[in-house]
Tab-separated table of C-alpha atoms in Angstrom:
chain	number	residue	atom	x	y	z
J	1	UNK	CA	34.670	5.156	-14.891
J	2	UNK	CA	33.631	7.584	-12.650
J	3	UNK	CA	32.143	10.408	-14.303
J	4	UNK	CA	32.433	14.378	-12.832
J	5	UNK	CA	30.206	17.158	-13.276
J	6	UNK	CA	32.187	19.703	-15.880
J	7	UNK	CA	32.864	22.971	-14.182
J	8	UNK	CA	34.055	25.127	-16.259
J	9	UNK	CA	37.431	27.167	-15.282
J	10	UNK	CA	36.196	30.458	-14.821
J	11	UNK	CA	34.334	28.877	-11.746
J	12	UNK	CA	36.582	27.319	-10.870
J	13	UNK	CA	39.074	30.213	-10.957
J	14	UNK	CA	36.565	32.701	-9.005
J	15	UNK	CA	35.928	29.215	-6.755
J	16	UNK	CA	39.816	29.650	-5.896
J	17	UNK	CA	39.534	32.914	-4.712
J	18	UNK	CA	39.373	33.459	-1.159
J	19	UNK	CA	35.446	34.275	0.226
J	20	UNK	CA	36.321	37.068	2.511
J	21	UNK	CA	33.851	36.176	5.390
J	22	UNK	CA	33.231	33.647	7.743
J	23	UNK	CA	33.744	30.614	6.184
J	24	UNK	CA	32.261	26.634	7.087
J	25	UNK	CA	34.289	23.784	7.642
J	26	UNK	CA	34.816	20.227	8.087
J	27	UNK	CA	38.585	18.723	9.088
J	28	UNK	CA	39.246	16.019	7.893
J	29	UNK	CA	42.577	14.679	10.667
J	30	UNK	CA	44.516	11.901	11.058
J	31	UNK	CA	44.796	13.332	14.977
J	32	UNK	CA	46.943	10.445	16.877
J	33	UNK	CA	49.266	10.357	13.910
J	34	UNK	CA	51.460	14.085	14.992
J	35	UNK	CA	51.645	16.598	17.702
J	36	UNK	CA	50.584	19.236	15.178
J	37	UNK	CA	46.689	18.162	14.315
J	38	UNK	CA	46.447	18.604	17.951
J	39	UNK	CA	47.429	22.604	17.239
J	40	UNK	CA	45.210	22.901	14.060
J	41	UNK	CA	42.263	21.078	15.831
J	42	UNK	CA	42.920	24.073	18.425
J	43	UNK	CA	43.809	26.956	15.772
J	44	UNK	CA	40.633	26.033	14.037
J	45	UNK	CA	37.651	26.055	16.820
J	46	UNK	CA	39.175	29.392	18.872
J	47	UNK	CA	38.384	31.234	15.304
J	48	UNK	CA	34.990	31.899	15.362
J	49	UNK	CA	35.598	35.271	13.828
J	50	UNK	CA	37.119	33.473	10.035
J	51	UNK	CA	35.759	29.899	10.594
J	52	UNK	CA	32.518	28.144	11.357
J	53	UNK	CA	33.352	24.130	12.172
J	54	UNK	CA	30.184	22.081	11.500
J	55	UNK	CA	32.161	18.574	11.603
J	56	UNK	CA	35.354	16.662	12.395
J	57	UNK	CA	36.653	13.598	10.774
J	58	UNK	CA	39.244	11.548	11.654
J	59	UNK	CA	41.263	10.641	8.998
J	60	UNK	CA	43.129	6.587	8.843
J	61	UNK	CA	47.142	6.503	9.475
J	62	UNK	CA	49.588	3.650	9.074
J	63	UNK	CA	52.847	3.827	11.440
J	64	UNK	CA	54.468	3.117	13.192
J	65	UNK	CA	52.224	4.579	15.838
J	66	UNK	CA	49.712	2.504	14.544
J	67	UNK	CA	48.684	-0.620	13.967
J	68	UNK	CA	47.500	-0.320	10.334
J	69	UNK	CA	44.797	2.908	8.934
J	70	UNK	CA	41.566	1.271	11.324
J	71	UNK	CA	43.720	1.793	13.884
J	72	UNK	CA	45.170	5.078	13.160
J	73	UNK	CA	42.292	6.346	12.097
J	74	UNK	CA	40.665	5.204	15.284
J	75	UNK	CA	43.413	6.358	17.231
J	76	UNK	CA	42.974	9.573	16.171
J	77	UNK	CA	38.921	9.772	16.220
J	78	UNK	CA	39.978	9.295	20.306
J	79	UNK	CA	42.197	11.569	20.296
J	80	UNK	CA	39.302	14.148	19.370
J	81	UNK	CA	37.761	13.246	21.547
J	82	UNK	CA	40.621	14.279	24.064
J	83	UNK	CA	41.031	17.784	22.854
J	84	UNK	CA	36.775	18.184	22.655
J	85	UNK	CA	35.946	19.026	26.317
J	86	UNK	CA	39.601	20.615	26.610
J	87	UNK	CA	38.236	23.806	24.399
J	88	UNK	CA	35.460	23.345	25.885
J	89	UNK	CA	34.061	21.637	22.530
J	90	UNK	CA	32.403	18.860	22.885
J	91	UNK	CA	29.363	20.158	21.224
J	92	UNK	CA	31.939	19.158	17.715
J	93	UNK	CA	30.309	16.036	15.776
J	94	UNK	CA	32.700	13.560	14.512
J	95	UNK	CA	32.881	11.136	12.719
J	96	UNK	CA	35.147	7.901	11.835
J	97	UNK	CA	36.629	7.431	8.859
J	98	UNK	CA	38.374	4.826	6.775
J	99	UNK	CA	39.268	1.830	7.573
J	100	UNK	CA	41.280	1.166	4.828
J	101	UNK	CA	43.065	3.598	1.344
J	102	UNK	CA	41.629	3.241	-1.523
J	103	UNK	CA	41.244	-0.238	-3.420
J	104	UNK	CA	44.042	0.576	-6.174
J	105	UNK	CA	41.238	-1.043	-8.566
J	106	UNK	CA	38.834	1.434	-8.007
J	107	UNK	CA	35.993	2.475	-5.422
J	108	UNK	CA	34.927	4.264	-2.595
J	109	UNK	CA	35.614	3.433	1.481
J	110	UNK	CA	32.401	2.457	3.591
J	111	UNK	CA	32.500	5.411	5.740
J	112	UNK	CA	30.613	7.724	9.032
J	113	UNK	CA	32.916	10.361	8.184
J	114	UNK	CA	32.397	10.003	3.710
J	115	UNK	CA	28.493	9.812	4.332
J	116	UNK	CA	27.904	13.095	6.173
J	117	UNK	CA	30.191	14.809	4.117
J	118	UNK	CA	28.271	14.055	1.188
J	119	UNK	CA	25.486	14.984	2.623
J	120	UNK	CA	26.384	18.258	4.576
J	121	UNK	CA	27.581	19.164	0.334
J	122	UNK	CA	24.849	18.252	-0.750
J	123	UNK	CA	23.203	20.888	1.758
J	124	UNK	CA	25.094	23.261	1.289
J	125	UNK	CA	24.667	26.533	-1.281
J	126	UNK	CA	26.203	26.823	-5.196
J	127	UNK	CA	27.418	30.368	-3.658
J	128	UNK	CA	28.030	28.944	-0.234
J	129	UNK	CA	30.275	25.381	-1.192
J	130	UNK	CA	31.578	23.492	2.054
J	131	UNK	CA	35.415	23.920	3.151
J	132	UNK	CA	36.794	20.635	3.489
J	133	UNK	CA	40.090	21.249	5.003
J	134	UNK	CA	42.018	17.967	5.165
J	135	UNK	CA	45.549	17.610	7.214
J	136	UNK	CA	46.262	13.611	6.776
J	137	UNK	CA	45.503	10.609	3.773
J	138	UNK	CA	42.252	12.078	1.998
J	139	UNK	CA	40.144	9.255	2.108
J	140	UNK	CA	37.805	9.731	3.622
J	141	UNK	CA	37.442	12.311	0.535
J	142	UNK	CA	37.949	11.580	-2.328
J	143	UNK	CA	35.697	8.534	-0.876
J	144	UNK	CA	33.008	11.172	-1.259
J	145	UNK	CA	33.200	11.888	-4.058
J	146	UNK	CA	33.107	8.810	-5.209
J	147	UNK	CA	30.365	8.559	-3.406
J	148	UNK	CA	28.556	10.814	-5.157
J	149	UNK	CA	30.277	12.508	-7.188
J	150	UNK	CA	28.270	15.934	-7.648
J	151	UNK	CA	29.959	17.049	-4.859
J	152	UNK	CA	32.281	19.114	-6.346
J	153	UNK	CA	30.134	21.710	-7.365
J	154	UNK	CA	29.551	22.593	-3.950
J	155	UNK	CA	32.429	22.080	-2.002
J	156	UNK	CA	36.803	23.979	-2.416
J	157	UNK	CA	38.799	21.435	-0.588
J	158	UNK	CA	42.002	22.598	1.167
J	159	UNK	CA	44.433	19.645	1.205
J	160	UNK	CA	48.267	19.798	3.588
J	161	UNK	CA	49.655	17.392	1.026
J	162	UNK	CA	52.374	16.384	-1.198
J	163	UNK	CA	55.850	19.005	-1.339
J	164	UNK	CA	56.792	22.230	-2.828
J	165	UNK	CA	55.698	21.545	-6.962
J	166	UNK	CA	59.942	22.619	-6.891
J	167	UNK	CA	60.651	19.714	-4.620
J	168	UNK	CA	62.947	16.194	-5.757
J	169	UNK	CA	59.318	14.354	-5.672
J	170	UNK	CA	56.090	14.388	-3.491
J	171	UNK	CA	56.720	11.291	-1.995
J	172	UNK	CA	54.831	13.377	1.678
J	173	UNK	CA	53.236	11.267	4.550
J	174	UNK	CA	49.221	12.599	3.642
J	175	UNK	CA	49.541	11.778	-0.246
J	176	UNK	CA	51.963	8.742	-0.264
J	177	UNK	CA	50.177	6.620	2.702
J	178	UNK	CA	46.768	6.841	-0.648
J	179	UNK	CA	47.867	7.905	-4.029
J	180	UNK	CA	44.404	6.922	-5.700
J	181	UNK	CA	42.653	9.326	-3.860
J	182	UNK	CA	44.878	12.005	-3.876
J	183	UNK	CA	44.502	11.120	-7.659
J	184	UNK	CA	40.664	11.335	-7.716
J	185	UNK	CA	40.349	14.912	-5.958
J	186	UNK	CA	43.516	16.336	-7.950
J	187	UNK	CA	41.780	14.283	-11.473
J	188	UNK	CA	38.016	15.287	-10.035
J	189	UNK	CA	37.474	18.903	-11.006
J	190	UNK	CA	36.690	20.816	-7.400
J	191	UNK	CA	38.262	23.276	-6.634
J	192	UNK	CA	41.520	22.587	-4.687
J	193	UNK	CA	44.646	25.019	-2.144
J	194	UNK	CA	47.323	22.992	-2.262
J	195	UNK	CA	49.641	22.850	0.812
J	196	UNK	CA	52.946	21.392	-0.080
J	197	UNK	CA	54.420	20.656	2.780
J	198	UNK	CA	58.705	20.642	2.349
J	199	UNK	CA	59.110	23.788	0.353
J	200	UNK	CA	56.406	25.722	1.693
J	201	UNK	CA	54.615	24.940	5.132
J	202	UNK	CA	58.061	23.704	6.740
J	203	UNK	CA	58.291	26.878	7.470
J	204	UNK	CA	56.310	26.600	10.612
J	205	UNK	CA	58.552	25.972	13.396
J	206	UNK	CA	58.032	26.461	16.670
J	207	UNK	CA	60.392	25.060	20.377
J	208	UNK	CA	59.562	24.122	24.346
J	209	UNK	CA	60.705	27.463	24.749
J	210	UNK	CA	57.692	29.406	22.380
J	211	UNK	CA	54.999	26.757	23.381
J	212	UNK	CA	56.025	27.465	27.234
J	213	UNK	CA	56.045	30.910	27.386
J	214	UNK	CA	52.531	31.509	25.095
J	215	UNK	CA	50.246	28.503	25.139
J	216	UNK	CA	51.317	26.495	28.623
J	217	UNK	CA	49.660	28.450	31.595
J	218	UNK	CA	46.541	29.401	29.829
J	219	UNK	CA	43.768	26.512	30.963
J	220	UNK	CA	43.434	22.904	30.253
J	221	UNK	CA	44.655	22.999	26.090
J	222	UNK	CA	47.862	25.379	27.051
J	223	UNK	CA	48.578	22.470	29.225
J	224	UNK	CA	48.039	19.456	27.453
J	225	UNK	CA	49.901	21.261	23.686
J	226	UNK	CA	52.318	22.133	26.582
J	227	UNK	CA	52.831	18.413	27.204
J	228	UNK	CA	51.981	17.016	23.707
J	229	UNK	CA	54.553	19.104	22.422
J	230	UNK	CA	57.365	18.180	25.852
J	231	UNK	CA	57.247	14.311	25.550
J	232	UNK	CA	58.062	14.785	21.239
J	233	UNK	CA	61.579	15.051	21.843
J	234	UNK	CA	63.114	13.147	24.686
J	235	UNK	CA	66.176	16.568	23.982
J	236	UNK	CA	64.610	20.446	22.915
J	237	UNK	CA	68.464	21.352	23.194
J	238	UNK	CA	68.600	23.634	20.256
J	239	UNK	CA	65.132	22.332	18.929
J	240	UNK	CA	62.242	23.061	16.823
J	241	UNK	CA	59.941	20.867	15.612
J	242	UNK	CA	57.108	21.353	12.335
J	243	UNK	CA	53.868	22.440	12.787
J	244	UNK	CA	52.390	22.360	10.068
J	245	UNK	CA	49.276	21.283	10.276
J	246	UNK	CA	48.046	25.236	11.355
J	247	UNK	CA	48.897	26.294	7.444
J	248	UNK	CA	45.677	24.854	6.128
J	249	UNK	CA	43.035	27.224	8.946
J	250	UNK	CA	46.101	30.090	8.388
J	251	UNK	CA	45.109	30.387	4.723
J	252	UNK	CA	41.036	30.520	6.182
J	253	UNK	CA	41.971	33.027	8.551
J	254	UNK	CA	43.632	35.223	6.783
J	255	UNK	CA	44.928	33.941	2.559
J	256	UNK	CA	47.880	37.176	2.861
J	257	UNK	CA	50.102	35.092	5.627
J	258	UNK	CA	49.613	32.126	2.972
J	259	UNK	CA	50.924	34.046	-1.127
J	260	UNK	CA	49.690	31.619	-3.482
J	261	UNK	CA	49.236	31.162	-7.274
J	262	UNK	CA	46.766	29.629	-9.121
J	263	UNK	CA	48.657	26.831	-11.815
J	264	UNK	CA	47.572	23.308	-13.899
J	265	UNK	CA	46.532	20.249	-11.723
J	266	UNK	CA	49.434	17.942	-11.519
J	267	UNK	CA	49.107	14.221	-11.854
J	268	UNK	CA	50.900	11.984	-9.596
J	269	UNK	CA	54.072	9.817	-11.112
J	270	UNK	CA	53.436	5.762	-9.878
J	271	UNK	CA	57.253	6.070	-7.935
J	272	UNK	CA	55.855	9.491	-6.833
J	273	UNK	CA	56.481	12.419	-8.861
J	274	UNK	CA	54.508	15.599	-9.513
J	275	UNK	CA	53.578	15.714	-13.662
J	276	UNK	CA	52.680	19.494	-14.326
J	277	UNK	CA	50.254	19.415	-17.324
J	278	UNK	CA	49.478	22.942	-18.982
J	279	UNK	CA	45.518	21.182	-19.874
J	280	UNK	CA	44.209	20.856	-16.979
J	281	UNK	CA	42.335	22.762	-14.559
J	282	UNK	CA	43.524	25.013	-12.227
J	283	UNK	CA	44.318	24.386	-8.947
J	284	UNK	CA	45.583	27.180	-5.339
J	285	UNK	CA	48.460	26.445	-4.638
J	286	UNK	CA	50.815	28.354	-1.814
J	287	UNK	CA	54.446	28.882	-2.236
J	288	UNK	CA	55.459	30.701	1.579
J	289	UNK	CA	53.925	31.081	4.744
J	290	UNK	CA	54.406	34.058	7.446
J	291	UNK	CA	55.583	31.593	9.816
J	292	UNK	CA	55.654	34.607	12.951
J	293	UNK	CA	52.239	35.898	11.449
J	294	UNK	CA	50.260	32.856	12.215
J	295	UNK	CA	52.374	31.524	15.087
J	296	UNK	CA	51.358	35.463	16.647
J	297	UNK	CA	47.362	34.835	15.977
J	298	UNK	CA	47.354	30.784	17.284
J	299	UNK	CA	49.159	32.224	20.546
J	300	UNK	CA	46.900	35.075	21.334
J	301	UNK	CA	43.573	33.338	20.259
J	302	UNK	CA	44.839	29.837	22.698
J	303	UNK	CA	45.708	32.368	25.610
J	304	UNK	CA	42.512	34.837	23.938
J	305	UNK	CA	45.250	37.798	24.612
J	306	UNK	CA	44.422	41.180	22.938
J	307	UNK	CA	46.215	42.692	19.520
């Protein structure tokens, strides 16, 4: 059984406050799975006043777009490599992640991404933790924690995962792909900022009309994001799509756009429900998102528009 360093509640609570300065971060993304990851990668890399992206990690996924977690991870890795030149950011390191989910019997999954996360976390000062932003299955992050449990005292995890605590279940794609990994992250005592999907990030909808007006004519990345959005549906009449992965970056850029509160870290039942336990360590949970402010900031940064 893995033993994690004991972090007192006061220290966790302090680290769950937004630091109010530029944040060092890595971004763990299943970039080929949906069209919103591309927007999130773009948002992070066009927000240098708020965040410094030290590395990008490809996360596994398995659905109709992949033949399995390994294929999903590789497709995500290649998608990241496609996006970076469009942003002029080829210098940002990219690492392949897990080729499978955590084994139910315990243990981690070896990967370049998990090893790099351990290395970066251990090199981080206790007063300047590394922010680990995850917008997919959290296998890479959990594996790094299991490889080197001491890193929980040197990281802050910001994760888009699960649904709102009031939702009937939490069988959300990011969480339910790898429940053992989600349990590691929520059980280990690390500071976690949780952005739920349904009921919170599900508010972040946009339309092809907005993408055409504010994104298309701003260079290669604008053209790519527009084409990606256009191809996501056959009929765009009266249609909007959620771009919820940008929610994690929005909290880092301006926490007032993502109001949150402290809550005990929940447990996850075998049938995919939150189990509330008031004796658990605190996490920060986002409960609302100011949709217009977030999209205005994203669109301005993509187009390098003034305030």
